[in-house]
Structure formats: structure tokens, C-alpha cells
């Protein structure tokens, strides 16, 4: 049908666009990436042709694989895809109802052992309800939760930040910024921001906090240990949380954590749900661990001595 | 049935569509013999065709319409683009291929585009072999703003800071620029290659300006943002062949026509053009060290390469690395390739489906798809094209290019700077000799066009064909001129034409055939000498005429033509030419040699030839028998000099 062709072409375009933006680094943070991915998946669910949950899940998986491959170090993409797949399974189970008549508790270990004869392949089409609408409704819920995630965390600020405290933070995390600004409405405290070379996002955060009338100091990365003894709490954001509870975060976080441990300063990490990832990164050689960009911010291209690896020019 | 992208494009027609012109032909042969089968823009650079880098760069900058101009191997480029992602409906960028078989330069391409009326607004002019990660959108915006304020700004050239001697500065274009400090307008542009140690700047560059900066630390990124006027200017000026011609023409006329060219400095981003083989090497290394991020192997092909320490890129499908093999740094291994045991690879790119044997050392080499390297080979800085096979224990030295399908036999050493090819290599040294000589490149493959033949065990090596285009036209011209001179002189004798008129006739022949003065001198002398033989016995050799007979015939001719000869042989140089011609002719004709002394005597008496010149010629003359024949005359001459000298003194 012409309409579906047009749809699929449009979808392909959107996927291409997202891929390109990921590759060229057009996003400013993992929140934006998660948001765009979720909206794209919603479009895919609404726009593609599928008959049952299995086909839908395959479609979502294939699109997800494409996007994940564009930028492996962005784990929030994979997280969002997995969440959508999970909610499809849940909605499927709920709509089918439970044939045994028990409570729909979906997969628990107990059920896996007792019901080993029955393997769910999600291929039965749901006829009594409009499955598409149900799934899209659920995706919208996740979207709302995503958009409110930073605010939800900020609401707990007053429990953690007390008056006349010295808080250290690093880089520019949207979540932490909201967190601190929320607390500043009721409490007076002081913030020390580590600027975090080579991008110096910490300086931008400092400007923003100063505009909100928070007492802010900017320090260099090397001064972290020296200042740590005067800090009451360290609050940082993170890029993603690994399966073992480890963080993939802005450079310098490890140093800050070690200094905090030495001085027994409590450290709080503010992370939304979409940052929790089942990925387990144990070695810096893994593809998803680092994102390597051009050296132009560190080395001067014009300077010949900065090119160490070239063999001598008389060849 | 239009998709959203197409609707989007139609809406944009009213506003400004961003357009780009990609010239997919370089109009030179730096990559011979590789470009005999594939066009330069489809040669793989780190396993991706060069054109893909340029198109990726343009599409990610938001260009809506790209015109790819092809000449050589246009069908291959067409099919490549058709099969690529830019031809899909979902692509945001529309790529159109324009084929024109008889364009010979960038200027011709632009004239063609102007004739086809395809350009509607400011466009990006770029060649198909540029690798860059610049934000073109911002540069185009700036250009447009400048055009709003200043109607005559027709072009913005993009350059990047790189100190002299930097490896990325291509040896062929070494520009020195004079820039107006406020505004960035280019006042003077000069290519310093071959210009020696002195540079001249016209004074109008410095007059009436606040501050002028002279820059030698800029490298040309070979991409420019042009306004539609540029195409029209190319049409108006038929002799603009390259962009450099255009720039120079505009700058020379900028006071008259008012057109201005501005400079954009793109110091933080990367842009470079693969102009020749050494730049191929340099840009490959830049890509491997990620200066061109995000145009890097692990991102260009849907994440198919994994990136590891020391810039090791391994394709994630079917790469087999045997035990003991070592990839030290800056290595790319393509899909399906296998590397044998104890092999060392460093600073190299290995393509798809290659088989590398055991104990191989590969250093600084570029292996394209399907290359088989036998055990124990040593491969230094070189390019091995598709399907090349190296049998065991072959050594390939630095600067070699082995073209498609060659097989190099076991235990061979391929000497440095060799080009190997299965098909004959067209030798274009006659055309490119000047530029090659002036390139002060390291002895790289580009400058060594000496294609030595290696008897390969597998297949025959290439042949060398001389494309002798240059020599024949001048030779024909000289012959025709000579024939005309002879004709004129014959008629002069037969019809007793005045010497002045004969001089006029010879001069007009000279201009008609574009003969130089030196050639004229030589040929006129020859004509005079040859006339007796022709008049005597047609084309018969001079054996027909004995020296006395010859002299009898020659003397009156010399008398007749003396005014002509004295007209042409005024300067010492021309007299030397005459003497050389005499010598040359005498070598070929023994009777003339016999009478040479008398001829010289006559010419000296008539003051057509001076003593100094004759002595100079005599001392330089290398033919002993000829010298002995003219010896009596010379001795007389020397005595005559002394006499005349003493005469003058006595007076």
C-alpha cells in the first residue's frame, strides 16, 4: 500500500537522521539521546506493520541494533530499547490474561522452574484489545517518567543538603544542577565545582549556579585532593550505571571518589532510571567503554612536533 | 507518493537550497597505474572509497543537492552512487551525476554547469577526494551574511593553519597569501612552488589598507564556497582552467571589477585533499589517528570496526589473527582477512579478504582487497592494489605501486620506486615532467615515473609506451618551414628576387609555422648549403658534386644571399647558430666539408661572421677531421687578426 511505503521510507529517514546525529555528536547529553530514541521507537511502533507481539519486538530489536551500532558508547540507547521490549512483553502478558487465573507476576524464577513446559513466544495476535494503542500508551508513560526524572530526583534534595554545607560537584550534570537549585530555594550552602578538562563544562555549571544565587567556587582538577578535606558531601551525575554498580562518568570522577574515600566524605550519585544499564564493562579495551574523538582539543594540528607516530619525513 | 523528504525539498525550492559541486576528476595522472581501471575518487582510502568521504562530509553539513561531475570512468562512478545510500529515498541529500566526456579542467566543468543552469544560489566547490570534518553549515552561513553586506564577495576559500614543512602541506600547492586583517579579505595569492627564494607582491596590495598580514602558514583545504557569479565568470573568461587561475584573475582585476575573495580559517577542524600518493599516505595516517573524527573507520561503516589501543582497527567479522602476530600501531584490518603467525604489521591498512602469510613484515603499506602475501615477505611503504599476489620471500621496497592483479614471483626484490602493472602504463612524463621536477617531495612514488620492467614469474609486467604527442607537431612545422624557405630561395635565384623581399618571405614563413629564431638561423643556413645539391641532381646525395663543382655552384648563391644572411646573423648567438649548422651539414656531406674553409672565408670577408665567433666555434668544435679541414683558414684568420691588430696600432 502506498501509505505504508511512505511510512517506511519516512521511518528509515528518521532512523538515518538519528544515526547521523549520534555519529557526529549532535546530542548534548544522555537525556537527549534517550528522549530521541524513545520518540523514534514510538514512531516505529505506530508506523510499522505488525500482526503480533513477536513481529513488533523483532522490528523494535532491529531498529535498536542499528541505532546502538552507531555509537556504542551511548548506553542509554540500549537501555531505552530494552525497556520498550520489556513493556511489550508485559502488556502482552496482561492482555492475554493468565490462563491459570493467577496473578500476572510475569517471569519469576519460581515460575520458570515450574512452568518449564510452556515457552512464551508472543506470537498469538491480541484481538480483544487494541494492542497498538496499549503499547503506545505505555511508551508515553515511560516518556513522561523520563521527562520528569530530573525533577523527581530534585524533590529529594532537601533531605540530603543541609544548611552551611560545602558540596563538591564535577562537570555539568543536568540532574545535579536541578538538584542543587531546588535545595538552594530553601537552604543556604556553598558549592565547589571541579571544572573538568578538556571541555571545562564545570565552568558553565558554575555560571548557571551563580545565576541562581548559589555561592560557587571553581577549582581545577588538580586541586580536588587538597580541597576534599573541607568538603561535606560530593554530589555528581553520571553518564551510565553499569551492571555491577560501577559508573561510567565524566573524567575525573574516579579521582574525586578516591579523594573522598580517603577523607571519608560521603558521595552521592544522582542518576535517572534510563541510565541504568545491564552492560558490564570491565576493561578499557571494550568498545562501549570509551569514545575516542579527534585530538584537536589537546594537540595542535599545525604543530609538526605533535605528530609522534609518523616515521621520519625523509622516506 | 512523495515522501516527507521530497516534500521538504520542494518547499525549499523557493528558499535557498544548499548546493555543492563535486568535481570527480582530477585532470592529472598522479595515481597511475591505479587510475587506469578505476577513477581516482573510487580508490579506497582506509577501505572506503574517497568519494564517500566527500559525500558524507557534504551530507552531514546539510547540503541538499550535490552535483558530481565525472569525466574519466564516469560509468563506474555512476554505478557506485546508484548503489550507495545517497540514492535511497530516505536520503536527505540528492546526488546527481553529470557526465561530460570532453571537459579538460575544472574551468570546463564550471562552464558546463553554468551552461546547464543548475546553480541557483551559493554553492560549495570541492573535488571528489577531500576528507574533512568541518561544520560547513556554519561556514556557508557566514559567507551568506558577508554577501548580504558586501555584494561583491564572490568566493570564500577555506584554509587551515599548518606550519611550513608540515606533512599535510602538499608539496604542489604552497600558497603565500596577503590578507586584510579586518574582514579576512584575500588581497594576494601566490603559489610559491618553484618560485625560488624571492617573492614579489604588487604594491596595490599594501596601499590604502589598515593592516595587511602575510601568511605562509596556511594550507589549502581545496574547498570553497562560491556564489553563482563564479560560474558566470568562468564562462566569460575562457582561459581560466583551474581554481588557481580564477583566484589570480579575480585578484588582479579586483580594483577594476570589484570582485572580492575572502578567507575562512578553519583551524580547529580537519580538511585535506588526497592530491597525490604522498598525500594518500598522510591522510590515511590522519584518519587512523582520528584527526578526522567522526569520519573514522569504526563510525563510517555502521560500527563494523572495533577500535583498540594504539589505533588498531579490527573489522568485527571474520578477521583471523594467528598466534604470535603483532599489530603494533595504526593498523586497520578489513573484513575476512587473515594474518599468519609471527607477522608484524605497523602503520598499514589491510583491506577485505586479504591473506597474509607467516613471518611477514608489513610497514607503512596499503593493501587493498583480496591481496595475498606469501610467507616471509617484507613489504615496505607501498600500495598493493586489488588481487595482487606476492609469492614467498618477496621484498617490496619503499615507494612502489603494484597495480591490480599483478603476481610477483618468489624470492624477488622489487626495487624502490617501481610501478608494476599488467596493462601498459601510459607514460605522461612529457606533460607532467615540469611539475614532477619542481615537486620537492621526498623520493616518493609520485616523482619516480620510471617504470622498470620486472620479469614476473606469474604474469608479464607492464610495458612502457611513450605518448609522443609533443614532438611531432613542432617537427612537422620545422620541416614545412624548411621546405618553404628552400622554395623561396630557389625562386629568389630563378626569378632574381630582391634580397629584401626574400627576407620578408622567410619572416612570414617563420611566423606562420611558429619557428624560433634559432631554428630559423639553422634552417636558413642549411637551405643555402643544400641548394646547390638540389639544383644539381635532385635528391641525390652530395657524392654527385665534387668539391670544385660545389664551390662553383655555391659561390654565386652565397653572393646572392649575402644580404639575407647578414640580416639574420647580426648577433654573436645567431652567428654561432650558423656555424653550428655549417658544421652539422658538413658532417653529413663530405664535399661541403671540403669547401667549408672557403665558405667560412667568404662569410668572414663579407663580415657576416665575426672573428671572435669563428674562433669560439673552432675551439668548441669536436670533430677533428672537420677541424683539420678548416685549419688553413683558421691559421690565416689568426694571422689576419694579428695583422689587423698591428694595423690598428700602427694607425
PDB file of N, CA, C and O in Angstrom, chain B residues 97-125:
ATOM      1  N   UNK B  97      24.526  12.801 -10.872  1.00  0.00           N
ATOM      2  CA  UNK B  97      25.795  12.627 -11.567  1.00  0.00           C
ATOM      3  C   UNK B  97      25.703  13.296 -12.927  1.00  0.00           C
ATOM      4  O   UNK B  97      24.765  13.065 -13.674  1.00  0.00           O
ATOM      5  N   UNK B  98      26.661  14.115 -13.233  1.00  0.00           N
ATOM      6  CA  UNK B  98      26.703  14.764 -14.548  1.00  0.00           C
ATOM      7  C   UNK B  98      27.925  14.221 -15.265  1.00  0.00           C
ATOM      8  O   UNK B  98      29.032  14.254 -14.729  1.00  0.00           O
ATOM      9  N   UNK B  99      27.731  13.713 -16.463  1.00  0.00           N
ATOM     10  CA  UNK B  99      28.845  13.148 -17.206  1.00  0.00           C
ATOM     11  C   UNK B  99      29.149  14.040 -18.388  1.00  0.00           C
ATOM     12  O   UNK B  99      28.251  14.466 -19.103  1.00  0.00           O
ATOM     13  N   UNK B 100      30.417  14.337 -18.560  1.00  0.00           N
ATOM     14  CA  UNK B 100      30.784  15.106 -19.739  1.00  0.00           C
ATOM     15  C   UNK B 100      32.127  14.604 -20.205  1.00  0.00           C
ATOM     16  O   UNK B 100      33.105  14.662 -19.470  1.00  0.00           O
ATOM     17  N   UNK B 101      32.184  14.099 -21.430  1.00  0.00           N
ATOM     18  CA  UNK B 101      33.406  13.415 -21.828  1.00  0.00           C
ATOM     19  C   UNK B 101      34.519  14.354 -22.237  1.00  0.00           C
ATOM     20  O   UNK B 101      35.671  13.995 -22.236  1.00  0.00           O
ATOM     21  N   UNK B 102      34.160  15.576 -22.650  1.00  0.00           N
ATOM     22  CA  UNK B 102      35.237  16.391 -23.233  1.00  0.00           C
ATOM     23  C   UNK B 102      35.651  17.566 -22.373  1.00  0.00           C
ATOM     24  O   UNK B 102      36.159  18.549 -22.865  1.00  0.00           O
ATOM     25  N   UNK B 103      35.441  17.458 -21.089  1.00  0.00           N
ATOM     26  CA  UNK B 103      35.990  18.520 -20.252  1.00  0.00           C
ATOM     27  C   UNK B 103      37.431  18.198 -19.947  1.00  0.00           C
ATOM     28  O   UNK B 103      37.803  17.051 -19.783  1.00  0.00           O
ATOM     29  N   UNK B 104      38.260  19.236 -19.863  1.00  0.00           N
ATOM     30  CA  UNK B 104      39.684  19.011 -19.641  1.00  0.00           C
ATOM     31  C   UNK B 104      40.188  19.658 -18.377  1.00  0.00           C
ATOM     32  O   UNK B 104      41.342  19.547 -18.044  1.00  0.00           O
ATOM     33  N   UNK B 105      39.342  20.378 -17.681  1.00  0.00           N
ATOM     34  CA  UNK B 105      39.834  21.056 -16.490  1.00  0.00           C
ATOM     35  C   UNK B 105      38.653  21.448 -15.631  1.00  0.00           C
ATOM     36  O   UNK B 105      37.501  21.323 -16.020  1.00  0.00           O
ATOM     37  N   UNK B 106      38.981  21.934 -14.452  1.00  0.00           N
ATOM     38  CA  UNK B 106      37.941  22.390 -13.535  1.00  0.00           C
ATOM     39  C   UNK B 106      37.152  23.528 -14.171  1.00  0.00           C
ATOM     40  O   UNK B 106      35.934  23.609 -14.051  1.00  0.00           O
ATOM     41  N   UNK B 107      37.861  24.388 -14.879  1.00  0.00           N
ATOM     42  CA  UNK B 107      37.196  25.512 -15.540  1.00  0.00           C
ATOM     43  C   UNK B 107      36.123  25.041 -16.519  1.00  0.00           C
ATOM     44  O   UNK B 107      35.013  25.566 -16.558  1.00  0.00           O
ATOM     45  N   UNK B 108      36.473  24.008 -17.287  1.00  0.00           N
ATOM     46  CA  UNK B 108      35.492  23.490 -18.244  1.00  0.00           C
ATOM     47  C   UNK B 108      34.264  22.954 -17.535  1.00  0.00           C
ATOM     48  O   UNK B 108      33.136  23.128 -18.000  1.00  0.00           O
ATOM     49  N   UNK B 109      34.478  22.277 -16.404  1.00  0.00           N
ATOM     50  CA  UNK B 109      33.338  21.749 -15.650  1.00  0.00           C
ATOM     51  C   UNK B 109      32.414  22.877 -15.239  1.00  0.00           C
ATOM     52  O   UNK B 109      31.185  22.790 -15.386  1.00  0.00           O
ATOM     53  N   UNK B 110      33.000  23.954 -14.726  1.00  0.00           N
ATOM     54  CA  UNK B 110      32.147  25.048 -14.269  1.00  0.00           C
ATOM     55  C   UNK B 110      31.441  25.717 -15.422  1.00  0.00           C
ATOM     56  O   UNK B 110      30.297  26.144 -15.291  1.00  0.00           O
ATOM     57  N   UNK B 111      32.125  25.801 -16.556  1.00  0.00           N
ATOM     58  CA  UNK B 111      31.452  26.386 -17.720  1.00  0.00           C
ATOM     59  C   UNK B 111      30.277  25.523 -18.137  1.00  0.00           C
ATOM     60  O   UNK B 111      29.207  26.016 -18.476  1.00  0.00           O
ATOM     61  N   UNK B 112      30.484  24.199 -18.045  1.00  0.00           N
ATOM     62  CA  UNK B 112      29.402  23.287 -18.392  1.00  0.00           C
ATOM     63  C   UNK B 112      28.225  23.466 -17.451  1.00  0.00           C
ATOM     64  O   UNK B 112      27.068  23.501 -17.864  1.00  0.00           O
ATOM     65  N   UNK B 113      28.543  23.579 -16.165  1.00  0.00           N
ATOM     66  CA  UNK B 113      27.481  23.739 -15.172  1.00  0.00           C
ATOM     67  C   UNK B 113      26.766  25.053 -15.382  1.00  0.00           C
ATOM     68  O   UNK B 113      25.541  25.140 -15.247  1.00  0.00           O
ATOM     69  N   UNK B 114      27.487  26.061 -15.715  1.00  0.00           N
ATOM     70  CA  UNK B 114      26.845  27.352 -15.961  1.00  0.00           C
ATOM     71  C   UNK B 114      25.928  27.256 -17.169  1.00  0.00           C
ATOM     72  O   UNK B 114      24.817  27.790 -17.169  1.00  0.00           O
ATOM     73  N   UNK B 115      26.403  26.525 -18.178  1.00  0.00           N
ATOM     74  CA  UNK B 115      25.563  26.372 -19.375  1.00  0.00           C
ATOM     75  C   UNK B 115      24.289  25.614 -19.049  1.00  0.00           C
ATOM     76  O   UNK B 115      23.221  25.912 -19.571  1.00  0.00           O
ATOM     77  N   UNK B 116      24.395  24.621 -18.149  1.00  0.00           N
ATOM     78  CA  UNK B 116      23.212  23.831 -17.829  1.00  0.00           C
ATOM     79  C   UNK B 116      22.320  24.536 -16.832  1.00  0.00           C
ATOM     80  O   UNK B 116      21.234  24.052 -16.525  1.00  0.00           O
ATOM     81  N   UNK B 117      22.820  25.643 -16.265  1.00  0.00           N
ATOM     82  CA  UNK B 117      21.987  26.482 -15.396  1.00  0.00           C
ATOM     83  C   UNK B 117      21.464  25.727 -14.190  1.00  0.00           C
ATOM     84  O   UNK B 117      20.281  25.771 -13.856  1.00  0.00           O
ATOM     85  N   UNK B 118      22.351  24.982 -13.539  1.00  0.00           N
ATOM     86  CA  UNK B 118      21.906  24.176 -12.418  1.00  0.00           C
ATOM     87  C   UNK B 118      22.049  24.886 -11.088  1.00  0.00           C
ATOM     88  O   UNK B 118      21.437  24.507 -10.107  1.00  0.00           O
ATOM     89  N   UNK B 119      22.888  25.908 -11.065  1.00  0.00           N
ATOM     90  CA  UNK B 119      23.192  26.545  -9.781  1.00  0.00           C
ATOM     91  C   UNK B 119      22.219  27.684  -9.549  1.00  0.00           C
ATOM     92  O   UNK B 119      22.047  28.544 -10.398  1.00  0.00           O
ATOM     93  N   UNK B 120      21.591  27.640  -8.395  1.00  0.00           N
ATOM     94  CA  UNK B 120      20.635  28.707  -8.093  1.00  0.00           C
ATOM     95  C   UNK B 120      21.131  29.641  -6.996  1.00  0.00           C
ATOM     96  O   UNK B 120      20.683  30.763  -6.891  1.00  0.00           O
ATOM     97  N   UNK B 121      22.020  29.166  -6.157  1.00  0.00           N
ATOM     98  CA  UNK B 121      22.460  30.037  -5.060  1.00  0.00           C
ATOM     99  C   UNK B 121      23.897  29.691  -4.737  1.00  0.00           C
ATOM    100  O   UNK B 121      24.554  28.995  -5.499  1.00  0.00           O
ATOM    101  N   UNK B 122      24.353  30.130  -3.592  1.00  0.00           N
ATOM    102  CA  UNK B 122      25.732  29.853  -3.208  1.00  0.00           C
ATOM    103  C   UNK B 122      25.986  28.356  -3.146  1.00  0.00           C
ATOM    104  O   UNK B 122      25.187  27.605  -2.602  1.00  0.00           O
ATOM    105  N   UNK B 123      27.102  27.947  -3.705  1.00  0.00           N
ATOM    106  CA  UNK B 123      27.379  26.526  -3.722  1.00  0.00           C
ATOM    107  C   UNK B 123      28.783  26.251  -3.222  1.00  0.00           C
ATOM    108  O   UNK B 123      29.642  27.132  -3.187  1.00  0.00           O
ATOM    109  N   UNK B 124      28.985  25.009  -2.854  1.00  0.00           N
ATOM    110  CA  UNK B 124      30.285  24.583  -2.354  1.00  0.00           C
ATOM    111  C   UNK B 124      31.030  23.955  -3.527  1.00  0.00           C
ATOM    112  O   UNK B 124      30.506  23.057  -4.185  1.00  0.00           O
ATOM    113  N   UNK B 125      32.231  24.407  -3.787  1.00  0.00           N
ATOM    114  CA  UNK B 125      33.028  23.828  -4.867  1.00  0.00           C
ATOM    115  C   UNK B 125      34.113  22.970  -4.235  1.00  0.00           C
ATOM    116  O   UNK B 125      34.909  23.452  -3.435  1.00  0.00           O
TER     117      UNK B 125
END
